[in-house]
């Protein structure tokens, strides 16, 4: 597949200086809206002396206070909402951790923005009005399924709203309806590859979980497609915050006219410049990535694939380890079914890596991981099928054991 034309050239190919002026104008409008309410964000702005939008400049945005997921939890369910109740048309969010969900109210305006940025993402991946998009992301509170759905309709493509699960039926419809675009998590793409032979699919748009270049190569080899990454989170809009295009050289184009990006100590921070339901000023995502300049026709800032999450980073005997580093090694020698365990049942932390394989690769994998990470991991090679399978959705790649917890079968 060759480079795809932009969905909205006047924005995606905009002069960077003109875009910066637009971003600053939208930032000041956002600050004015926050100051007009008793919202936590408005209160924090007033505390540092901001009285109106014109007090703020884009090149000084790093001086403004940030918002975290803890703030959303502390003001659950809609304490940071700006729009009037009657203007909220839907609610999305995540199931959360520890029983604490994150809920995000959307106005019709927000849904329109979401549709637009997702249409850009799909167009950049090569989808057209003639495309058939097989959408195997889950539908519901999780934003994945409906995000692709909104974008596909905006693009005027044909969307097959499969949602997740029912793998046998998914395979049947892929064979019968002959889609050219597949949208799902990368781990589920590999699950589908187990049962798919030759297909009509030309490109896959995969996200909702961090995945490595090695996993990209595995998907492309097994399905015979281009595999592109998409990034998003419900707090910002859902999928479509950033997405690879066919000509973006492995990085993801950010829809920065709507979502202004920063990094701080490697962590991505986004400001929602145009959202009205629950706009966020400098939201700390917890995701680790780097920012880069534009490439190809699009003049948008690009971001790297996620390197991991700050809260997923493991500190093992003083060494910082991201799960994606382990995955990169595992995929060279074993199947994509693996589990990383941080074992803190004793005073000294240990790292276990369980993989499925029919070959005796324990010693080889132990050496390669030590070489990559600088520490020794305890490698467990299990028979195929011994690790839990994720039928759909985000794959569980990481477990943490604390004192009193029983280990998984096959691991000690």
CSV table of C-alpha atoms in Angstrom, one decimal:
chain,number,residue,atom,x,y,z
A,1,UNK,CA,0.0,0.0,0.0
A,2,UNK,CA,1.2,3.5,-0.8
A,3,UNK,CA,0.8,6.7,1.1
A,4,UNK,CA,-2.8,7.7,1.7
A,5,UNK,CA,-4.2,11.2,1.0
A,6,UNK,CA,-5.1,13.2,4.1
A,7,UNK,CA,-8.8,13.2,5.1
A,8,UNK,CA,-8.6,17.0,5.9
A,9,UNK,CA,-5.6,18.4,4.0
A,10,UNK,CA,-6.2,22.0,5.2
A,11,UNK,CA,-5.7,20.9,8.8
A,12,UNK,CA,-3.3,17.9,8.5
A,13,UNK,CA,-1.0,19.7,6.1
A,14,UNK,CA,-1.4,23.1,7.7
A,15,UNK,CA,1.6,25.5,8.0
A,16,UNK,CA,3.0,24.7,11.5
A,17,UNK,CA,3.1,28.4,12.5
A,18,UNK,CA,-0.5,28.9,11.6
A,19,UNK,CA,-1.4,25.7,13.5
A,20,UNK,CA,0.5,27.1,16.5
A,21,UNK,CA,-1.6,30.3,16.4
A,22,UNK,CA,-4.8,28.2,16.3
A,23,UNK,CA,-3.6,26.1,19.2
A,24,UNK,CA,-2.8,29.2,21.3
A,25,UNK,CA,-6.2,30.7,20.5
A,26,UNK,CA,-7.9,27.5,21.5
A,27,UNK,CA,-5.8,27.2,24.7
A,28,UNK,CA,-6.9,30.7,25.8
A,29,UNK,CA,-10.5,29.9,25.1
A,30,UNK,CA,-10.2,26.7,27.2
A,31,UNK,CA,-8.7,28.7,30.1
A,32,UNK,CA,-11.5,31.2,29.9
A,33,UNK,CA,-14.1,28.4,30.1
A,34,UNK,CA,-12.4,26.8,33.1
A,35,UNK,CA,-12.1,30.1,35.0
A,36,UNK,CA,-15.9,30.7,34.5
A,37,UNK,CA,-16.8,27.7,36.7
A,38,UNK,CA,-16.0,26.3,40.2
A,39,UNK,CA,-14.3,23.4,38.5
A,40,UNK,CA,-11.1,22.1,40.2
A,41,UNK,CA,-9.1,23.1,37.2
A,42,UNK,CA,-10.4,26.7,37.3
A,43,UNK,CA,-9.6,26.9,41.0
A,44,UNK,CA,-6.0,25.8,40.4
A,45,UNK,CA,-5.5,28.3,37.7
A,46,UNK,CA,-6.7,31.1,40.0
A,47,UNK,CA,-4.4,29.9,42.7
A,48,UNK,CA,-1.4,30.6,40.4
A,49,UNK,CA,-2.7,34.0,39.4
A,50,UNK,CA,-4.3,33.3,36.0
A,51,UNK,CA,-7.4,35.5,35.7
A,52,UNK,CA,-8.2,35.2,31.9
A,53,UNK,CA,-7.1,33.3,28.9
A,54,UNK,CA,-4.9,36.0,27.5
A,55,UNK,CA,-2.7,35.5,30.6
A,56,UNK,CA,-1.6,32.2,29.0
A,57,UNK,CA,0.8,31.6,26.2
A,58,UNK,CA,1.4,28.3,24.5
A,59,UNK,CA,5.1,28.4,25.1
A,60,UNK,CA,4.4,28.8,28.8
A,61,UNK,CA,1.9,26.0,29.1
A,62,UNK,CA,4.4,23.9,31.1
A,63,UNK,CA,3.9,26.4,33.9
A,64,UNK,CA,0.2,25.5,34.3
A,65,UNK,CA,-1.0,22.9,36.8
A,66,UNK,CA,-1.6,19.3,35.6
A,67,UNK,CA,-4.6,16.9,36.1
A,68,UNK,CA,-4.2,13.3,37.0
A,69,UNK,CA,-6.3,10.2,37.1
A,70,UNK,CA,-6.4,10.5,40.8
A,71,UNK,CA,-8.2,13.9,40.4
A,72,UNK,CA,-10.8,12.2,38.2
A,73,UNK,CA,-11.3,9.5,40.9
A,74,UNK,CA,-11.5,12.1,43.7
A,75,UNK,CA,-14.3,13.9,41.8
A,76,UNK,CA,-16.1,10.8,40.6
A,77,UNK,CA,-18.3,10.6,38.6
A,78,UNK,CA,-18.6,14.0,36.9
A,79,UNK,CA,-16.9,16.5,39.2
A,80,UNK,CA,-14.8,17.9,36.4
A,81,UNK,CA,-17.7,18.2,33.9
A,82,UNK,CA,-18.1,21.6,32.3
A,83,UNK,CA,-21.1,21.1,30.0
A,84,UNK,CA,-24.6,21.3,31.2
A,85,UNK,CA,-26.3,18.0,32.0
A,86,UNK,CA,-28.7,18.3,29.1
A,87,UNK,CA,-25.8,18.7,26.6
A,88,UNK,CA,-24.3,15.4,27.5
A,89,UNK,CA,-25.2,12.8,24.9
A,90,UNK,CA,-23.2,9.8,26.0
A,91,UNK,CA,-20.7,8.5,28.6
A,92,UNK,CA,-17.6,6.4,28.1
A,93,UNK,CA,-14.8,5.4,30.3
A,94,UNK,CA,-12.7,2.5,31.7
A,95,UNK,CA,-13.6,-0.1,34.2
A,96,UNK,CA,-10.7,1.3,36.3
A,97,UNK,CA,-8.4,-0.4,38.8
A,98,UNK,CA,-9.3,-1.3,42.3
A,99,UNK,CA,-13.0,-0.8,41.6
A,100,UNK,CA,-12.5,2.8,40.7
A,101,UNK,CA,-13.9,3.5,37.2
A,102,UNK,CA,-13.1,6.6,35.1
A,103,UNK,CA,-16.2,8.1,33.4
A,104,UNK,CA,-16.1,10.7,30.7
A,105,UNK,CA,-19.2,12.7,29.6
A,106,UNK,CA,-19.4,13.6,25.9
A,107,UNK,CA,-21.4,16.3,24.2
A,108,UNK,CA,-22.5,16.1,20.5
A,109,UNK,CA,-19.6,18.4,19.7
A,110,UNK,CA,-17.2,16.0,21.3
A,111,UNK,CA,-18.6,13.0,19.4
A,112,UNK,CA,-18.2,15.0,16.2
A,113,UNK,CA,-14.5,15.7,17.0
A,114,UNK,CA,-14.0,12.1,17.8
A,115,UNK,CA,-15.6,11.1,14.4
A,116,UNK,CA,-13.3,13.5,12.6
A,117,UNK,CA,-10.0,12.5,14.1
A,118,UNK,CA,-10.9,8.8,13.7
A,119,UNK,CA,-11.8,9.4,10.0
A,120,UNK,CA,-8.4,11.0,9.6
A,121,UNK,CA,-6.7,8.0,11.3
A,122,UNK,CA,-8.5,5.5,9.1
A,123,UNK,CA,-7.9,7.5,5.9
A,124,UNK,CA,-4.2,7.7,6.8
A,125,UNK,CA,-4.2,3.9,7.1
A,126,UNK,CA,-5.5,3.7,3.5
A,127,UNK,CA,-9.2,3.3,4.1
A,128,UNK,CA,-11.5,4.9,1.6
A,129,UNK,CA,-15.3,5.2,0.9
A,130,UNK,CA,-15.0,1.8,-0.8
A,131,UNK,CA,-13.4,0.2,2.2
A,132,UNK,CA,-15.0,-2.5,4.4
A,133,UNK,CA,-13.8,-2.1,8.0
A,134,UNK,CA,-14.0,-5.2,10.2
A,135,UNK,CA,-14.3,-3.7,13.7
A,136,UNK,CA,-13.4,-6.2,16.4
A,137,UNK,CA,-12.9,-3.7,19.2
A,138,UNK,CA,-15.4,-4.0,22.0
A,139,UNK,CA,-18.5,-1.9,22.0
A,140,UNK,CA,-19.7,-0.3,25.2
A,141,UNK,CA,-18.1,2.0,27.8
A,142,UNK,CA,-14.7,1.1,26.3
A,143,UNK,CA,-14.1,3.6,23.6
A,144,UNK,CA,-12.4,1.4,21.0
A,145,UNK,CA,-15.4,-0.1,19.2
A,146,UNK,CA,-17.5,3.0,18.9
A,147,UNK,CA,-14.5,5.2,18.1
A,148,UNK,CA,-13.7,3.2,15.0
A,149,UNK,CA,-17.4,3.0,14.2
A,150,UNK,CA,-17.9,6.8,14.3
A,151,UNK,CA,-14.8,7.3,12.2
A,152,UNK,CA,-15.8,4.7,9.6
A,153,UNK,CA,-19.2,6.3,9.2
A,154,UNK,CA,-17.6,9.8,8.9
A,155,UNK,CA,-15.3,8.4,6.2
A,156,UNK,CA,-18.4,6.9,4.5
A,157,UNK,CA,-16.8,3.4,4.5
A,158,UNK,CA,-18.8,0.2,5.4
A,159,UNK,CA,-18.3,-0.8,9.0
A,160,UNK,CA,-18.9,-4.3,10.2
A,161,UNK,CA,-19.6,-3.8,14.0
A,162,UNK,CA,-18.4,-7.2,15.2
A,163,UNK,CA,-17.3,-6.2,18.6
A,164,UNK,CA,-15.1,-8.7,20.5
A,165,UNK,CA,-15.2,-12.4,21.1
A,166,UNK,CA,-16.9,-15.1,19.0
A,167,UNK,CA,-13.7,-15.8,17.1
A,168,UNK,CA,-15.2,-18.5,14.9
A,169,UNK,CA,-17.9,-16.1,13.8
A,170,UNK,CA,-15.3,-13.3,13.2
A,171,UNK,CA,-13.3,-15.6,11.0
A,172,UNK,CA,-16.4,-16.6,9.0
A,173,UNK,CA,-17.4,-13.0,8.4
A,174,UNK,CA,-13.9,-12.0,7.4
A,175,UNK,CA,-13.9,-14.8,4.8
A,176,UNK,CA,-17.4,-14.0,3.6
A,177,UNK,CA,-17.5,-10.2,3.6
A,178,UNK,CA,-13.9,-9.7,2.5
A,179,UNK,CA,-12.9,-6.5,4.5
A,180,UNK,CA,-9.8,-4.7,3.6
A,181,UNK,CA,-9.3,-3.1,7.0
A,182,UNK,CA,-9.1,-4.9,10.4
A,183,UNK,CA,-9.4,-3.0,13.7
A,184,UNK,CA,-8.7,-4.7,17.0
A,185,UNK,CA,-6.1,-5.1,19.7
A,186,UNK,CA,-2.7,-6.5,18.4
A,187,UNK,CA,-3.0,-9.5,20.7
A,188,UNK,CA,-6.4,-10.3,19.2
A,189,UNK,CA,-5.0,-9.9,15.7
A,190,UNK,CA,-2.6,-12.8,16.5
A,191,UNK,CA,-5.5,-14.8,17.9
A,192,UNK,CA,-7.4,-14.3,14.6
A,193,UNK,CA,-4.2,-15.3,12.7
A,194,UNK,CA,-4.4,-18.7,14.3
A,195,UNK,CA,-7.6,-19.4,12.3
A,196,UNK,CA,-7.3,-17.2,9.2
A,197,UNK,CA,-5.5,-18.3,6.1
A,198,UNK,CA,-5.3,-16.0,3.1
A,199,UNK,CA,-7.6,-13.0,3.6
A,200,UNK,CA,-8.7,-9.8,1.8
A,201,UNK,CA,-7.3,-7.7,4.6
A,202,UNK,CA,-4.6,-5.2,3.5
A,203,UNK,CA,-4.1,-3.2,6.7
A,204,UNK,CA,-4.7,-3.4,10.4
A,205,UNK,CA,-5.2,-0.6,12.8
A,206,UNK,CA,-4.3,-2.0,16.2
A,207,UNK,CA,-4.2,-0.3,19.7
A,208,UNK,CA,-5.6,-0.3,23.2
A,209,UNK,CA,-2.4,-2.0,24.6
A,210,UNK,CA,1.3,-1.3,24.2
A,211,UNK,CA,3.0,-3.5,21.5
A,212,UNK,CA,6.4,-3.7,20.1
A,213,UNK,CA,8.0,-3.6,16.7
A,214,UNK,CA,8.6,-7.3,17.1
A,215,UNK,CA,4.9,-8.0,17.5
A,216,UNK,CA,4.2,-5.8,14.5
A,217,UNK,CA,6.5,-8.0,12.4
A,218,UNK,CA,4.8,-11.1,13.7
A,219,UNK,CA,1.4,-9.8,12.8
A,220,UNK,CA,2.5,-8.7,9.4
A,221,UNK,CA,4.2,-12.0,8.7
A,222,UNK,CA,1.2,-14.1,9.8
A,223,UNK,CA,-1.6,-12.1,8.3
A,224,UNK,CA,0.3,-10.7,5.3
A,225,UNK,CA,-0.8,-7.1,6.0
A,226,UNK,CA,0.5,-3.7,7.0
A,227,UNK,CA,0.1,-3.3,10.8
A,228,UNK,CA,-0.4,0.3,12.0
A,229,UNK,CA,-0.6,1.6,15.6
A,230,UNK,CA,-3.4,3.8,17.0
A,231,UNK,CA,-3.4,5.6,20.3
A,232,UNK,CA,-6.0,7.1,22.5
A,233,UNK,CA,-7.6,7.2,25.9
A,234,UNK,CA,-11.1,8.0,27.0
A,235,UNK,CA,-10.0,10.9,29.2
A,236,UNK,CA,-8.8,12.7,26.0
A,237,UNK,CA,-11.3,11.4,23.4
A,238,UNK,CA,-10.8,7.7,22.8
A,239,UNK,CA,-8.9,6.2,19.9
A,240,UNK,CA,-7.8,8.8,17.3
A,241,UNK,CA,-5.6,11.0,19.5
A,242,UNK,CA,-2.8,9.8,17.3
A,243,UNK,CA,-2.4,7.1,14.6
A,244,UNK,CA,0.2,5.9,12.2
A,245,UNK,CA,-0.3,6.6,8.5
A,246,UNK,CA,1.2,4.6,5.7
A,247,UNK,CA,3.9,7.2,5.2
A,248,UNK,CA,4.5,8.3,8.9
A,249,UNK,CA,7.7,6.2,9.1
A,250,UNK,CA,6.6,4.1,12.1
A,251,UNK,CA,5.5,7.0,14.3
A,252,UNK,CA,1.9,8.2,15.0
A,253,UNK,CA,0.5,11.5,13.7
A,254,UNK,CA,-1.1,13.5,16.6
A,255,UNK,CA,-4.4,15.3,16.0
A,256,UNK,CA,-2.7,18.3,17.6
A,257,UNK,CA,-5.2,20.9,16.5
A,258,UNK,CA,-7.5,19.2,19.1
A,259,UNK,CA,-5.1,17.6,21.5
A,260,UNK,CA,-1.9,19.6,22.4
A,261,UNK,CA,1.0,17.2,23.3
A,262,UNK,CA,3.8,17.6,25.8
A,263,UNK,CA,6.2,15.2,27.5
A,264,UNK,CA,7.5,15.5,31.1
A,265,UNK,CA,10.1,13.0,32.3
A,266,UNK,CA,9.0,10.8,29.4
A,267,UNK,CA,5.3,10.9,30.3
A,268,UNK,CA,2.8,12.1,27.7
A,269,UNK,CA,0.6,15.0,28.7
A,270,UNK,CA,-2.3,16.2,26.6
A,271,UNK,CA,-4.5,19.3,26.7
A,272,UNK,CA,-8.0,18.9,25.0
A,273,UNK,CA,-8.2,22.2,23.1
A,274,UNK,CA,-11.7,21.8,21.8
A,275,UNK,CA,-13.6,19.3,24.0
A,276,UNK,CA,-16.7,20.7,25.8
A,277,UNK,CA,-18.1,17.9,27.9
A,278,UNK,CA,-15.1,17.5,30.2
A,279,UNK,CA,-12.1,19.3,28.8
A,280,UNK,CA,-8.8,18.6,30.5
A,281,UNK,CA,-5.8,21.0,30.8
A,282,UNK,CA,-2.5,19.2,30.9
A,283,UNK,CA,-3.7,15.7,31.7
A,284,UNK,CA,-0.9,13.3,32.7
A,285,UNK,CA,-1.6,10.1,30.9
A,286,UNK,CA,0.8,7.8,32.6
A,287,UNK,CA,2.0,6.7,29.1
A,288,UNK,CA,5.6,6.8,28.2
A,289,UNK,CA,6.6,7.9,24.7
A,290,UNK,CA,8.6,10.5,22.8
A,291,UNK,CA,7.6,13.3,20.5
A,292,UNK,CA,9.0,13.9,17.0
A,293,UNK,CA,8.7,16.3,14.1
A,294,UNK,CA,6.5,15.7,11.0
A,295,UNK,CA,7.1,13.4,8.0
A,296,UNK,CA,5.5,13.1,4.6
A,297,UNK,CA,2.7,15.4,3.5
A,298,UNK,CA,1.3,15.8,7.0
A,299,UNK,CA,2.8,18.6,9.1
A,300,UNK,CA,1.6,17.1,12.4
A,301,UNK,CA,3.8,16.4,15.4
A,302,UNK,CA,4.4,12.6,15.7
A,303,UNK,CA,4.8,10.4,18.7
A,304,UNK,CA,6.6,7.1,19.1
A,305,UNK,CA,4.8,3.8,19.9
A,306,UNK,CA,4.2,3.6,23.6
A,307,UNK,CA,7.2,2.3,25.5
A,308,UNK,CA,5.0,1.4,28.4
A,309,UNK,CA,3.2,3.0,31.4
A,310,UNK,CA,4.9,4.8,34.2
A,311,UNK,CA,2.9,2.6,36.7
A,312,UNK,CA,3.9,-0.6,34.8
A,313,UNK,CA,7.6,0.1,35.1
A,314,UNK,CA,9.2,-2.5,37.3
A,315,UNK,CA,12.1,-1.7,39.6
A,316,UNK,CA,14.0,-4.9,40.1
A,317,UNK,CA,17.0,-4.7,42.3
A,318,UNK,CA,17.5,-1.1,41.4
A,319,UNK,CA,17.0,-1.6,37.6
A,320,UNK,CA,14.1,0.0,35.7
A,321,UNK,CA,12.4,-2.5,33.4
A,322,UNK,CA,9.5,-1.9,31.0
A,323,UNK,CA,7.4,-4.9,30.0
A,324,UNK,CA,7.8,-4.0,26.3
A,325,UNK,CA,11.6,-4.6,26.6
A,326,UNK,CA,10.9,-8.2,27.7
A,327,UNK,CA,8.3,-8.7,24.9
A,328,UNK,CA,10.9,-7.6,22.3
A,329,UNK,CA,13.2,-10.5,23.5
A,330,UNK,CA,10.4,-13.1,24.0
A,331,UNK,CA,9.0,-12.6,20.5
A,332,UNK,CA,12.4,-13.5,18.9
A,333,UNK,CA,12.4,-16.9,20.5
A,334,UNK,CA,8.8,-17.9,21.6
A,335,UNK,CA,5.1,-17.5,20.9
A,336,UNK,CA,3.3,-14.2,21.7
A,337,UNK,CA,1.7,-15.8,24.7
A,338,UNK,CA,3.8,-14.8,27.7
A,339,UNK,CA,3.4,-13.5,31.3
A,340,UNK,CA,5.7,-11.3,33.3
A,341,UNK,CA,5.6,-11.6,37.0
A,342,UNK,CA,7.1,-9.2,39.5
A,343,UNK,CA,7.6,-11.3,42.6
A,344,UNK,CA,7.8,-9.4,45.9
A,345,UNK,CA,6.9,-12.2,48.3
A,346,UNK,CA,10.2,-11.8,49.9
A,347,UNK,CA,12.4,-8.8,50.8
A,348,UNK,CA,14.3,-9.2,47.5
A,349,UNK,CA,12.3,-8.6,44.3
A,350,UNK,CA,12.5,-11.3,41.6
A,351,UNK,CA,11.4,-11.2,37.9
A,352,UNK,CA,9.7,-14.3,36.4
A,353,UNK,CA,9.0,-14.6,32.6
A,354,UNK,CA,6.7,-17.5,31.6
A,355,UNK,CA,6.5,-18.4,27.9
A,356,UNK,CA,4.8,-21.1,25.9
A,357,UNK,CA,7.0,-23.2,23.7
A,358,UNK,CA,7.5,-26.8,22.6
A,359,UNK,CA,11.3,-26.2,22.5
A,360,UNK,CA,13.9,-26.1,25.3
A,361,UNK,CA,14.7,-22.4,25.2
A,362,UNK,CA,15.0,-21.6,28.9
A,363,UNK,CA,18.7,-21.1,28.9
A,364,UNK,CA,18.8,-19.2,25.7
A,365,UNK,CA,16.0,-16.9,26.7
A,366,UNK,CA,17.6,-16.3,30.2
A,367,UNK,CA,20.8,-15.2,28.5
A,368,UNK,CA,19.1,-12.9,26.0
A,369,UNK,CA,17.0,-11.3,28.7
A,370,UNK,CA,20.0,-10.7,30.9
A,371,UNK,CA,21.8,-9.1,28.0
A,372,UNK,CA,18.9,-6.8,27.2
A,373,UNK,CA,17.8,-5.9,30.8
A,374,UNK,CA,21.0,-6.1,32.8
A,375,UNK,CA,19.5,-8.4,35.4
A,376,UNK,CA,18.7,-12.1,35.6
A,377,UNK,CA,15.1,-13.3,35.2
A,378,UNK,CA,13.7,-16.7,36.1
A,379,UNK,CA,12.4,-18.1,32.8
A,380,UNK,CA,9.6,-20.7,32.8
A,381,UNK,CA,8.9,-22.6,29.6
A,382,UNK,CA,5.3,-24.0,29.6
A,383,UNK,CA,3.4,-26.2,27.2
A,384,UNK,CA,1.2,-24.4,24.7
A,385,UNK,CA,-2.2,-23.6,26.2
A,386,UNK,CA,-1.0,-23.4,29.8
A,387,UNK,CA,-1.1,-19.6,30.1
A,388,UNK,CA,-4.5,-17.9,30.2
A,389,UNK,CA,-5.8,-16.8,26.8
A,390,UNK,CA,-7.4,-13.4,26.3
A,391,UNK,CA,-10.2,-13.9,23.8
A,392,UNK,CA,-10.5,-10.1,23.1
A,393,UNK,CA,-9.5,-6.8,24.6
A,394,UNK,CA,-6.4,-5.9,26.4
A,395,UNK,CA,-4.0,-8.8,27.0
A,396,UNK,CA,-2.8,-9.3,30.6
A,397,UNK,CA,0.9,-9.4,30.3
A,398,UNK,CA,1.9,-8.5,33.8
A,399,UNK,CA,1.2,-9.9,37.3
A,400,UNK,CA,2.5,-8.8,40.6
A,401,UNK,CA,2.9,-11.2,43.5
A,402,UNK,CA,3.0,-9.9,47.1
A,403,UNK,CA,3.3,-11.8,50.4
A,404,UNK,CA,0.7,-14.5,50.8
A,405,UNK,CA,-0.3,-14.7,47.1
A,406,UNK,CA,-0.3,-18.1,45.5
A,407,UNK,CA,1.7,-18.4,42.2
A,408,UNK,CA,0.3,-19.4,38.9
A,409,UNK,CA,0.4,-23.1,38.0
A,410,UNK,CA,3.8,-24.0,36.5
A,411,UNK,CA,5.6,-21.1,38.2
A,412,UNK,CA,7.2,-21.2,41.6
